[in-house]
XYZ file of N, CA and C in Angstrom:
843
model
N 61.866 107.203 76.606
C 62.728 106.097 76.185
C 63.775 105.823 77.253
N 64.045 104.529 77.485
C 65.046 104.130 78.439
C 66.346 103.807 77.716
N 67.475 103.929 78.374
C 68.732 103.467 77.790
C 68.668 101.962 77.521
N 69.539 101.484 76.618
C 69.502 100.079 76.214
C 69.653 99.108 77.381
N 70.566 99.354 78.349
C 70.655 98.412 79.473
C 69.352 98.289 80.240
N 68.582 99.402 80.347
C 67.314 99.354 81.070
C 66.242 98.698 80.225
N 66.289 98.924 78.898
C 65.318 98.305 78.016
C 65.427 96.790 78.032
N 66.623 96.276 78.273
C 66.820 94.832 78.285
C 66.344 94.189 79.581
N 65.962 94.994 80.583
C 65.462 94.439 81.841
C 64.066 93.859 81.654
N 63.754 92.962 82.562
C 62.397 92.435 82.596
C 61.456 93.518 83.117
N 60.160 93.403 82.843
C 59.225 94.435 83.343
C 59.280 94.611 84.856
N 59.424 93.506 85.597
C 59.486 93.610 87.061
C 60.744 94.343 87.497
N 61.874 94.024 86.856
C 63.129 94.690 87.204
C 63.082 96.160 86.822
N 62.461 96.465 85.684
C 62.359 97.864 85.262
C 61.483 98.656 86.225
N 60.378 98.050 86.704
C 59.511 98.721 87.660
C 60.241 98.959 88.972
N 61.019 97.966 89.396
C 61.810 98.122 90.621
C 62.812 99.263 90.472
N 63.434 99.352 89.287
C 64.402 100.421 89.021
C 63.724 101.779 89.067
N 62.524 101.871 88.472
C 61.822 103.149 88.428
C 61.389 103.595 89.815
N 61.081 102.654 90.702
C 60.629 103.000 92.046
C 61.814 103.209 92.981
N 62.807 102.322 92.883
C 63.916 102.344 93.839
C 64.777 103.588 93.676
N 65.055 103.999 92.437
C 65.939 105.136 92.221
C 65.396 106.427 92.814
N 64.119 106.793 92.536
C 63.602 108.020 93.176
C 63.569 107.926 94.695
N 63.220 106.748 95.230
C 63.169 106.601 96.688
C 64.558 106.786 97.293
N 65.572 106.200 96.660
C 66.947 106.342 97.149
C 67.390 107.797 97.110
N 67.035 108.503 96.036
C 67.418 109.909 95.934
C 66.748 110.747 97.021
N 65.477 110.472 97.285
C 64.757 111.226 98.309
C 65.356 110.951 99.684
N 65.608 109.672 99.977
C 66.172 109.310 101.284
C 67.543 109.945 101.472
N 68.333 109.990 100.402
C 69.681 110.531 100.492
C 69.681 112.056 100.604
N 68.746 112.699 99.875
C 68.746 114.161 99.823
C 67.900 114.801 100.915
N 66.992 114.058 101.529
C 66.072 114.659 102.492
C 66.784 115.315 103.673
N 67.762 114.664 104.331
C 68.450 115.364 105.432
C 69.167 116.631 104.984
N 69.806 116.563 103.793
C 70.501 117.743 103.291
C 69.534 118.874 103.002
N 68.380 118.541 102.418
C 67.379 119.572 102.138
C 66.840 120.158 103.439
N 66.660 119.315 104.455
C 66.188 119.808 105.739
C 67.163 120.791 106.364
N 68.454 120.481 106.305
C 69.466 121.386 106.850
C 69.501 122.678 106.040
N 69.389 122.563 104.712
C 69.437 123.756 103.865
C 68.256 124.687 104.148
N 67.064 124.112 104.304
C 65.886 124.941 104.584
C 65.987 125.578 105.967
N 66.469 124.796 106.952
C 66.611 125.340 108.302
C 67.631 126.469 108.346
N 68.636 126.402 107.479
C 69.674 127.430 107.489
C 69.150 128.795 107.066
N 68.040 128.843 106.331
C 67.467 130.124 105.906
C 66.129 130.379 106.601
N 65.856 129.620 107.655
C 64.609 129.816 108.407
C 64.861 130.856 109.508
N 63.993 131.836 109.671
C 64.201 132.840 110.731
C 64.021 132.224 112.117
N 64.694 132.808 113.097
C 64.621 132.289 114.464
C 63.202 132.370 115.024
N 62.418 133.347 114.540
C 61.040 133.474 115.032
C 60.201 132.255 114.655
N 60.457 131.679 113.478
C 59.736 130.470 113.073
C 60.046 129.313 114.006
N 61.311 129.154 114.356
C 61.708 128.073 115.245
C 61.137 128.282 116.646
N 61.089 129.527 117.085
C 60.522 129.814 118.406
C 59.041 129.498 118.462
N 58.350 129.625 117.320
C 56.923 129.334 117.252
C 56.635 127.876 116.926
N 57.702 127.062 116.779
C 57.513 125.642 116.502
C 57.375 125.304 115.038
N 57.657 126.252 114.153
C 57.573 125.988 112.718
C 58.903 125.383 112.249
N 59.044 124.064 112.475
C 60.292 123.390 112.121
C 60.274 122.818 110.702
N 59.100 122.425 110.237
C 59.013 121.712 108.965
C 58.163 122.428 107.928
N 57.499 123.502 108.323
C 56.662 124.215 107.367
C 57.462 125.177 106.506
N 56.745 125.892 105.679
C 57.378 126.878 104.811
C 57.829 128.066 105.656
N 59.076 128.534 105.505
C 59.542 129.690 106.295
C 58.709 130.928 105.996
N 58.500 131.752 107.026
C 57.738 132.984 106.834
C 58.465 133.944 105.901
N 59.795 133.903 105.922
C 60.615 134.632 104.959
C 61.995 133.969 104.933
N 62.767 134.273 103.922
C 64.079 133.648 103.758
C 65.127 134.488 104.479
N 65.669 133.926 105.544
C 66.626 134.655 106.381
C 68.053 134.286 105.973
N 68.480 134.817 104.840
C 69.857 134.560 104.405
C 70.873 135.238 105.325
N 70.368 136.134 106.179
C 71.266 136.795 107.132
C 71.838 135.823 108.154
N 71.261 134.607 108.232
C 71.794 133.606 109.156
C 73.250 133.285 108.826
N 73.588 133.333 107.555
C 74.961 133.018 107.145
C 75.931 134.105 107.612
N 75.465 135.344 107.661
C 76.305 136.412 108.197
C 76.377 136.339 109.715
N 75.269 135.946 110.340
C 75.248 135.845 111.800
C 76.188 134.754 112.308
N 76.430 133.766 111.473
C 77.364 132.713 111.862
C 78.734 133.307 112.170
N 79.167 134.252 111.335
C 80.473 134.887 111.541
C 80.433 135.921 112.661
N 79.262 136.541 112.877
C 79.149 137.563 113.904
C 79.073 136.959 115.308
N 78.398 135.816 115.427
C 78.126 135.248 116.749
C 79.176 134.252 117.220
N 80.169 133.966 116.405
C 81.201 133.000 116.800
C 82.454 133.271 115.977
N 83.611 132.783 116.455
C 84.851 132.895 115.656
C 84.883 131.847 114.547
N 83.874 131.907 113.677
C 83.710 130.876 112.652
C 84.897 130.852 111.687
N 85.384 132.026 111.312
C 86.525 132.086 110.395
C 87.755 131.436 111.016
N 87.933 131.606 112.323
C 89.058 130.976 113.011
C 88.916 129.459 113.012
N 87.695 128.972 113.210
C 87.465 127.532 113.171
C 87.789 126.960 111.784
N 87.363 127.655 110.751
C 87.645 127.202 109.388
C 89.149 127.172 109.129
N 89.832 128.222 109.559
C 91.279 128.274 109.376
C 91.961 127.143 110.133
N 91.494 126.848 111.338
C 92.063 125.741 112.104
C 91.872 124.403 111.385
N 90.718 124.236 110.762
C 90.469 122.999 110.022
C 91.463 122.839 108.877
N 91.737 123.936 108.172
C 92.733 123.866 107.096
C 94.122 123.587 107.666
N 94.445 124.188 108.819
C 95.752 123.969 109.434
C 95.947 122.521 109.862
N 94.858 121.854 110.226
C 94.941 120.447 110.624
C 94.877 119.530 109.411
N 93.968 119.814 108.488
C 93.690 118.887 107.398
C 94.807 118.845 106.362
N 95.286 119.998 105.925
C 96.290 120.021 104.854
C 97.594 119.337 105.269
N 98.186 119.665 106.449
C 99.396 118.926 106.853
C 99.146 117.433 107.041
N 97.954 117.069 107.520
C 97.643 115.654 107.696
C 97.625 114.927 106.363
N 96.983 115.517 105.367
C 96.927 114.893 104.043
C 98.329 114.743 103.471
N 99.126 115.800 103.548
C 100.486 115.747 103.004
C 101.319 114.703 103.747
N 101.265 114.725 105.076
C 102.072 113.797 105.864
C 101.652 112.357 105.677
N 100.346 112.078 105.751
C 99.868 110.701 105.633
C 100.119 110.140 104.241
N 99.874 110.931 103.205
C 100.081 110.450 101.838
C 101.566 110.247 101.557
N 102.415 111.164 102.016
C 103.860 111.025 101.787
C 104.407 109.774 102.476
N 104.051 109.563 103.737
C 104.528 108.380 104.458
C 103.994 107.097 103.840
N 102.730 107.111 103.428
C 102.143 105.899 102.855
C 102.747 105.560 101.494
N 103.121 106.576 100.722
C 103.788 106.296 99.440
C 105.137 105.618 99.675
N 105.872 106.097 100.660
C 107.180 105.505 100.961
C 107.038 104.090 101.502
N 106.175 103.894 102.492
C 105.999 102.566 103.061
C 105.335 101.612 102.079
N 104.375 102.128 101.306
C 103.738 101.288 100.291
C 104.718 100.827 99.236
N 105.635 101.713 98.843
C 106.673 101.343 97.871
C 107.582 100.262 98.439
N 107.988 100.419 99.695
C 108.875 99.433 100.314
C 108.200 98.076 100.446
N 106.939 98.060 100.861
C 106.240 96.796 101.059
C 105.848 96.137 99.747
N 105.659 96.933 98.705
C 105.219 96.375 97.424
C 106.378 95.926 96.542
N 107.523 96.587 96.647
C 108.627 96.330 95.714
C 109.681 95.408 96.312
N 110.014 95.618 97.577
C 111.113 94.870 98.186
C 110.604 93.601 98.868
N 111.361 92.546 98.717
C 111.054 91.282 99.385
C 112.065 91.080 100.508
N 111.591 91.118 101.735
C 112.464 90.952 102.890
C 111.697 90.199 103.967
N 112.417 89.672 104.923
C 111.811 88.906 105.997
C 110.949 89.829 106.866
N 109.732 89.425 107.085
C 108.809 90.226 107.871
C 107.974 91.188 107.051
N 108.123 91.156 105.728
C 107.349 92.059 104.869
C 105.859 91.864 105.082
N 105.420 90.612 104.993
C 103.991 90.331 105.126
C 103.489 90.624 106.536
N 104.333 90.356 107.541
C 103.937 90.640 108.924
C 103.723 92.133 109.143
N 104.630 92.953 108.617
C 104.486 94.405 108.749
C 103.221 94.879 108.046
N 102.959 94.306 106.883
C 101.751 94.680 106.147
C 100.495 94.314 106.941
N 100.488 93.135 107.558
C 99.335 92.724 108.361
C 99.159 93.628 109.582
N 100.259 94.135 110.126
C 100.163 95.063 111.260
C 99.465 96.348 110.826
N 99.829 96.849 109.639
C 99.155 98.043 109.113
C 97.667 97.774 108.901
N 97.349 96.574 108.364
C 95.948 96.231 108.124
C 95.197 96.093 109.442
N 95.817 95.410 110.418
C 95.152 95.186 111.703
C 94.867 96.492 112.426
N 95.748 97.473 112.253
C 95.531 98.758 112.904
C 94.254 99.446 112.469
N 93.777 99.131 111.262
C 92.545 99.743 110.772
C 91.306 99.199 111.463
N 91.443 98.042 112.131
C 90.288 97.418 112.771
C 90.216 97.707 114.263
N 91.131 98.504 114.774
C 91.105 98.871 116.193
C 90.080 99.987 116.393
N 89.066 99.770 117.228
C 88.090 100.855 117.486
C 88.797 102.069 118.098
N 88.708 103.194 117.416
C 89.476 104.353 117.877
C 88.958 104.912 119.192
N 87.725 104.546 119.593
C 87.201 105.068 120.853
C 87.997 104.548 122.055
N 88.536 103.325 121.958
C 89.267 102.774 123.100
C 90.623 103.456 123.276
N 91.036 104.233 122.281
C 92.311 104.937 122.373
C 92.155 106.340 122.955
N 90.948 106.727 123.285
C 90.695 108.107 123.702
C 91.542 108.495 124.912
N 91.478 107.714 125.986
C 92.205 108.067 127.206
C 93.717 107.980 127.010
N 94.259 106.877 126.441
C 95.717 106.832 126.245
C 96.249 107.953 125.350
N 95.525 108.240 124.265
C 95.989 109.289 123.353
C 95.932 110.651 124.035
N 94.876 110.913 124.787
C 94.787 112.197 125.481
C 95.905 112.337 126.509
N 96.160 111.274 127.278
C 97.239 111.328 128.270
C 98.599 111.519 127.598
N 98.792 110.862 126.456
C 100.063 110.997 125.739
C 100.275 112.419 125.252
N 99.231 113.023 124.694
C 99.369 114.403 124.207
C 99.609 115.381 125.362
N 98.995 115.113 126.520
C 99.226 115.977 127.684
C 100.675 115.883 128.139
N 101.218 114.672 128.216
C 102.589 114.479 128.670
C 103.599 115.071 127.682
N 103.251 115.050 126.401
C 104.158 115.586 125.377
C 103.982 117.087 125.176
N 103.028 117.684 125.876
C 102.788 119.109 125.715
C 102.077 119.473 124.431
N 101.372 118.512 123.841
C 100.683 118.739 122.571
C 99.174 118.803 122.723
N 98.688 118.723 123.953
C 97.242 118.782 124.155
C 96.732 120.195 123.868
N 95.587 120.250 123.220
C 94.950 121.520 122.842
C 95.856 122.336 121.925
N 96.508 121.639 121.000
C 97.320 122.311 119.987
C 96.969 121.750 118.616
N 97.100 122.578 117.616
C 96.847 122.120 116.248
C 97.893 121.094 115.830
N 99.125 121.285 116.275
C 100.189 120.336 115.944
C 99.887 118.947 116.488
N 99.432 118.882 117.741
C 99.114 117.589 118.334
C 97.995 116.884 117.605
N 96.948 117.615 117.233
C 95.825 117.012 116.516
C 96.253 116.534 115.134
N 97.065 117.334 114.442
C 97.528 116.948 113.107
C 98.442 115.729 113.174
N 99.356 115.687 114.148
C 100.253 114.541 114.285
C 99.480 113.262 114.591
N 98.469 113.378 115.427
C 97.666 112.191 115.721
C 96.975 111.686 114.460
N 96.382 112.585 113.687
C 95.692 112.166 112.470
C 96.668 111.527 111.479
N 97.866 112.072 111.359
C 98.864 111.478 110.465
C 99.164 110.048 110.896
N 99.389 109.857 112.201
C 99.710 108.522 112.704
C 98.545 107.556 112.513
N 97.338 108.030 112.740
C 96.187 107.142 112.682
C 95.794 106.822 111.244
N 95.992 107.742 110.311
C 95.592 107.527 108.927
C 96.648 106.794 108.107
N 97.881 106.723 108.606
C 98.953 106.109 107.828
C 98.682 104.635 107.549
N 98.025 103.930 108.470
C 97.733 102.513 108.261
C 96.849 102.289 107.058
N 95.730 103.002 106.988
C 94.834 102.865 105.839
C 95.508 103.325 104.559
N 96.225 104.435 104.628
C 96.886 104.966 103.434
C 97.951 103.996 102.915
N 98.686 103.355 103.821
C 99.697 102.389 103.403
C 99.050 101.193 102.721
N 97.963 100.699 103.286
C 97.218 99.608 102.644
C 96.767 100.010 101.255
N 96.272 101.213 101.119
C 95.776 101.726 99.842
C 96.900 101.811 98.812
N 98.012 102.466 99.179
C 99.095 102.693 98.235
C 99.873 101.411 97.930
N 100.046 100.555 98.907
C 100.782 99.305 98.674
C 100.097 98.462 97.608
N 98.772 98.378 97.662
C 98.045 97.580 96.678
C 98.134 98.178 95.280
N 98.117 99.497 95.181
C 98.227 100.130 93.865
C 99.634 99.960 93.290
N 100.646 100.157 94.122
C 102.022 100.038 93.638
C 102.338 98.596 93.266
N 101.807 97.654 94.024
C 102.064 96.244 93.737
C 101.448 95.813 92.411
N 100.395 96.520 91.970
C 99.749 96.187 90.701
C 100.516 96.712 89.488
N 101.545 97.540 89.709
C 102.328 98.058 88.581
C 103.177 96.951 87.970
N 103.464 97.022 86.672
C 104.321 96.005 86.039
C 105.728 95.999 86.653
N 106.160 94.844 87.107
C 107.486 94.736 87.704
C 108.595 94.949 86.693
N 108.276 94.715 85.417
C 109.292 94.865 84.378
C 109.812 96.291 84.298
N 108.959 97.280 84.612
C 109.399 98.676 84.566
C 110.505 98.931 85.589
N 110.314 98.438 86.787
C 111.312 98.640 87.844
C 112.576 97.849 87.550
N 112.417 96.621 87.081
C 113.586 95.795 86.774
C 114.397 96.385 85.622
N 113.710 96.928 84.616
C 114.419 97.543 83.493
C 115.171 98.784 83.945
N 114.575 99.553 84.843
C 115.255 100.745 85.364
C 116.498 100.357 86.159
N 116.422 99.292 86.922
C 117.588 98.842 87.683
C 118.699 98.365 86.770
N 118.325 97.691 85.687
C 119.333 97.242 84.729
C 120.063 98.434 84.111
N 119.318 99.520 83.906
C 119.921 100.725 83.333
C 120.722 101.520 84.356
N 120.761 101.060 85.605
C 121.559 101.723 86.622
C 120.846 102.836 87.359
N 119.522 102.884 87.271
C 118.758 103.916 87.962
C 118.673 103.559 89.444
N 118.904 104.523 90.312
C 118.853 104.297 91.748
C 117.440 104.082 92.239
N 117.327 103.567 93.459
C 116.017 103.249 94.019
C 115.187 104.509 94.232
N 115.826 105.580 94.686
C 115.077 106.815 94.901
C 114.577 107.378 93.583
N 115.395 107.307 92.524
C 114.955 107.782 91.213
C 113.820 106.913 90.664
N 113.876 105.605 90.945
C 112.791 104.724 90.515
C 111.487 105.127 91.194
N 111.586 105.378 92.487
C 110.386 105.779 93.232
C 109.856 107.123 92.746
N 110.738 108.093 92.550
C 110.312 109.460 92.243
C 109.902 109.642 90.786
N 110.635 109.028 89.866
C 110.422 109.290 88.438
C 109.606 108.218 87.732
N 109.432 107.055 88.337
C 108.698 105.975 87.672
C 107.418 105.626 88.424
N 107.557 105.329 89.704
C 106.404 104.849 90.470
C 105.407 105.968 90.746
N 105.883 107.090 91.272
C 104.957 108.164 91.630
C 104.130 108.681 90.449
N 104.739 108.928 89.274
C 103.898 109.375 88.151
C 102.830 108.358 87.761
N 103.125 107.068 87.908
C 102.157 106.044 87.519
C 100.995 105.936 88.507
N 101.254 106.234 89.763
C 100.196 106.126 90.781
C 99.622 107.495 91.138
N 99.846 108.489 90.302
C 99.321 109.822 90.582
C 97.804 109.834 90.740
N 97.037 109.116 89.897
C 95.581 109.086 90.140
C 95.224 108.483 91.489
N 95.964 107.463 91.921
C 95.699 106.863 93.230
C 96.007 107.850 94.346
N 97.068 108.614 94.188
C 97.414 109.624 95.197
C 96.321 110.685 95.272
N 95.795 111.096 94.123
C 94.716 112.092 94.109
C 93.466 111.551 94.785
N 93.106 110.299 94.482
C 91.923 109.700 95.106
C 92.110 109.578 96.612
N 93.294 109.155 97.027
C 93.566 109.022 98.457
C 93.544 110.378 99.152
N 94.058 111.398 98.501
C 94.071 112.735 99.095
C 92.655 113.250 99.325
N 91.767 113.010 98.363
C 90.378 113.437 98.518
C 89.721 112.703 99.688
N 89.958 111.401 99.788
C 89.368 110.622 100.876
C 89.864 111.101 102.238
N 91.183 111.259 102.369
C 91.749 111.660 103.650
C 91.326 113.081 104.002
N 91.291 113.971 103.015
C 90.830 115.339 103.265
C 89.421 115.326 103.841
N 88.544 114.513 103.256
C 87.163 114.438 103.734
C 87.092 113.827 105.124
N 87.863 112.745 105.364
C 87.848 112.100 106.675
C 88.268 113.077 107.772
N 89.379 113.759 107.554
C 89.925 114.632 108.591
C 89.066 115.875 108.766
N 88.601 116.445 107.681
C 87.781 117.654 107.781
C 86.497 117.377 108.561
N 85.909 116.202 108.360
C 84.641 115.876 109.005
C 84.804 115.243 110.387
N 86.038 115.078 110.845
C 86.241 114.448 112.147
C 85.697 115.335 113.263
N 84.901 114.736 114.113
C 84.347 115.450 115.268
C 84.867 114.882 116.582
N 85.035 113.562 116.639
C 85.388 112.900 117.896
C 86.719 113.404 118.435
N 87.777 113.300 117.614
C 89.102 113.682 118.101
C 89.249 115.192 118.204
N 88.463 115.924 117.436
C 88.498 117.384 117.553
C 88.018 117.836 118.920
N 87.048 117.120 119.500
C 86.551 117.479 120.826
C 87.390 116.863 121.940
N 88.089 115.766 121.651
C 88.901 115.103 122.676
C 90.241 115.810 122.875
N 90.861 116.237 121.791
C 92.226 116.756 121.860
C 92.317 118.275 121.815
N 91.203 118.962 121.602
C 91.230 120.429 121.587
C 90.054 120.956 122.413
N 90.260 122.129 122.987
C 89.207 122.737 123.822
C 88.982 124.214 123.531
N 89.990 124.929 123.051
C 89.885 126.369 122.876
C 89.495 126.761 121.473
N 88.942 127.955 121.354
C 88.529 128.465 120.044
C 89.712 128.695 119.116
N 90.905 128.879 119.678
C 92.076 129.110 118.844
C 92.673 127.823 118.292
N 92.169 126.667 118.718
C 92.695 125.388 118.228
C 91.612 124.466 117.673
N 90.358 124.671 118.037
C 89.312 123.754 117.599
C 89.008 123.914 116.110
N 88.856 122.803 115.385
C 88.426 122.888 113.982
C 86.933 123.152 113.889
N 86.449 123.234 112.666
C 85.086 123.684 112.430
C 84.049 122.715 112.982
N 84.326 121.398 112.944
C 83.341 120.432 113.421
C 83.070 120.605 114.912
N 84.122 120.864 115.686
C 83.938 121.094 117.117
C 83.426 122.504 117.392
N 83.751 123.443 116.526
C 83.352 124.827 116.751
C 81.888 125.099 116.476
N 81.221 124.217 115.727
C 79.810 124.457 115.408
C 78.942 124.501 116.662
N 79.341 123.775 117.705
C 78.523 123.765 118.910
C 78.509 125.125 119.604
N 79.491 125.971 119.299
C 79.510 127.301 119.910
C 78.416 128.198 119.358
N 77.791 127.790 118.240
C 76.709 128.598 117.665
C 75.430 128.468 118.471
N 75.322 127.419 119.278
C 74.157 127.272 120.139
C 74.282 128.170 121.358
N 73.178 128.742 121.778
C 73.184 129.537 122.997
C 73.234 128.645 124.229
N 73.390 129.267 125.398
C 73.471 128.501 126.634
C 72.137 127.861 126.995
N 71.041 128.554 126.699
C 69.729 128.048 127.082
C 68.859 127.726 125.870
N 69.128 128.323 124.734
C 68.305 128.123 123.541
C 69.192 127.616 122.409
N 68.720 126.598 121.703
C 69.457 126.043 120.568
C 69.158 126.862 119.316
N 70.170 127.462 118.753
C 70.013 128.263 117.528
C 70.255 127.366 116.323
N 69.263 126.537 116.020
C 69.448 125.553 114.952
C 69.610 126.202 113.591
N 69.052 127.383 113.394
C 69.224 128.048 112.099
C 70.684 128.422 111.875
N 71.399 128.794 112.949
C 72.817 129.134 112.823
C 73.669 127.879 112.682
N 73.321 126.847 113.428
C 74.060 125.580 113.311
C 73.920 125.012 111.901
N 72.717 125.088 111.346
C 72.488 124.588 109.991
C 73.259 125.412 108.962
N 73.228 126.739 109.120
C 73.986 127.594 108.201
C 75.476 127.317 108.312
N 75.970 127.155 109.549
C 77.376 126.827 109.730
C 77.730 125.475 109.145
N 76.826 124.506 109.241
C 77.080 123.180 108.674
C 77.183 123.243 107.152
N 76.325 124.048 106.541
C 76.395 124.203 105.078
C 77.729 124.820 104.680
N 78.145 125.854 105.381
C 79.422 126.498 105.070
C 80.591 125.546 105.326
N 80.504 124.753 106.394
C 81.585 123.826 106.720
C 81.703 122.708 105.700
N 80.606 122.387 105.023
C 80.628 121.301 104.034
C 81.169 121.743 102.679
N 81.319 123.042 102.457
C 81.736 123.531 101.143
C 83.158 123.112 100.759
N 84.166 123.223 101.646
C 85.530 122.845 101.233
C 85.680 121.404 100.760
N 85.179 120.377 101.497
C 85.320 119.019 100.968
C 84.539 118.788 99.682
N 83.372 119.439 99.550
C 82.613 119.308 98.301
C 83.394 119.923 97.146
N 83.967 121.111 97.378
C 84.779 121.751 96.340
C 86.004 120.908 96.006
N 86.617 120.314 97.039
C 87.776 119.453 96.826
C 87.419 118.266 95.935
N 86.254 117.679 96.172
C 85.845 116.527 95.371
C 85.615 116.920 93.919
N 84.904 118.023 93.686
C 84.600 118.408 92.305
C 85.859 118.854 91.562
N 86.794 119.490 92.251
C 88.038 119.889 91.603
C 88.890 118.677 91.230
N 88.832 117.638 92.069
C 89.650 116.447 91.861
C 88.832 115.281 91.331
N 87.636 115.540 90.829
C 86.733 114.460 90.436
C 87.343 113.557 89.367
N 87.960 114.156 88.372
C 88.551 113.381 87.285
C 89.630 112.448 87.816
N 90.528 112.985 88.643
C 91.607 112.174 89.197
C 91.072 111.169 90.219
N 90.028 111.549 90.956
C 89.455 110.657 91.955
C 88.882 109.403 91.290
N 88.111 109.596 90.238
C 87.516 108.446 89.540
C 88.609 107.616 88.869
N 89.597 108.278 88.286
C 90.697 107.549 87.668
C 91.467 106.727 88.683
N 91.641 107.272 89.897
C 92.365 106.547 90.938
C 91.595 105.339 91.420
N 90.273 105.464 91.545
C 89.473 104.326 92.009
C 89.399 103.221 90.975
N 89.501 103.573 89.700
C 89.407 102.562 88.640
C 90.776 102.127 88.134
N 91.854 102.655 88.705
C 93.192 102.280 88.268
C 93.432 100.793 88.520
N 93.804 100.096 87.479
C 94.061 98.662 87.603
C 92.826 97.801 87.466
N 91.648 98.440 87.271
C 90.430 97.639 87.133
C 90.393 96.911 85.801
N 91.019 97.478 84.781
C 91.025 96.861 83.458
C 92.469 96.619 83.049
N 92.787 95.405 82.727
C 94.139 95.051 82.293
C 94.291 95.259 80.795
């Protein structure tokens, strides 16, 4: 039996639904399944060219070898050191700027907002050389602080756009009533606006956490040493100089994907609430 919305479809639409959904699931899951199988494939299978067949045995020891053959734990710790401050900094700044742009009417308000929006359309690859030179001159090159500060600056534009739209959708009567009662602007922001946009903050935090954790480009541009590189850049150290250890890279990729996946499932309720906030009046 099909659910009522599917039962109401025409036979052609129902057939398309029955075919398209499994195909989409296979296309979406196939790369992940390939990485998962490779992560438990023994190196002898890969040396013999057995890339897609059934593994001769399940080499779960690959996950332990990841930690033995590289400073994997250090890479993971570096990722947390970069990602957590970035999320806190970008979300905090965007809440403040979003509140100012959404609540206050002043000359240049719309222009400043358009500048934040326009910054999101700048291809970040063209900033590689200027940003690297700037971090070198400031003494922040190959440091976790420099990488985190760059991510905060680069993500603030998108975060401000996100938070400004959510705050602007709040009823203005709440803020006006608080002002009539003599409540200060900071108290309005802290005690009225922030609690109302908490689902949006949670959704934004999950998005930014995933973006920064999965960043590879800037991790390789602004860091070089094992003591500063995050996990995305550190995975390449699992490969040998002459032979590619794909079983270790795959195992490391699975381990590296666990924190953002856990973050999403822990914040799933708030994430969905934040995305649907304001969808129904």
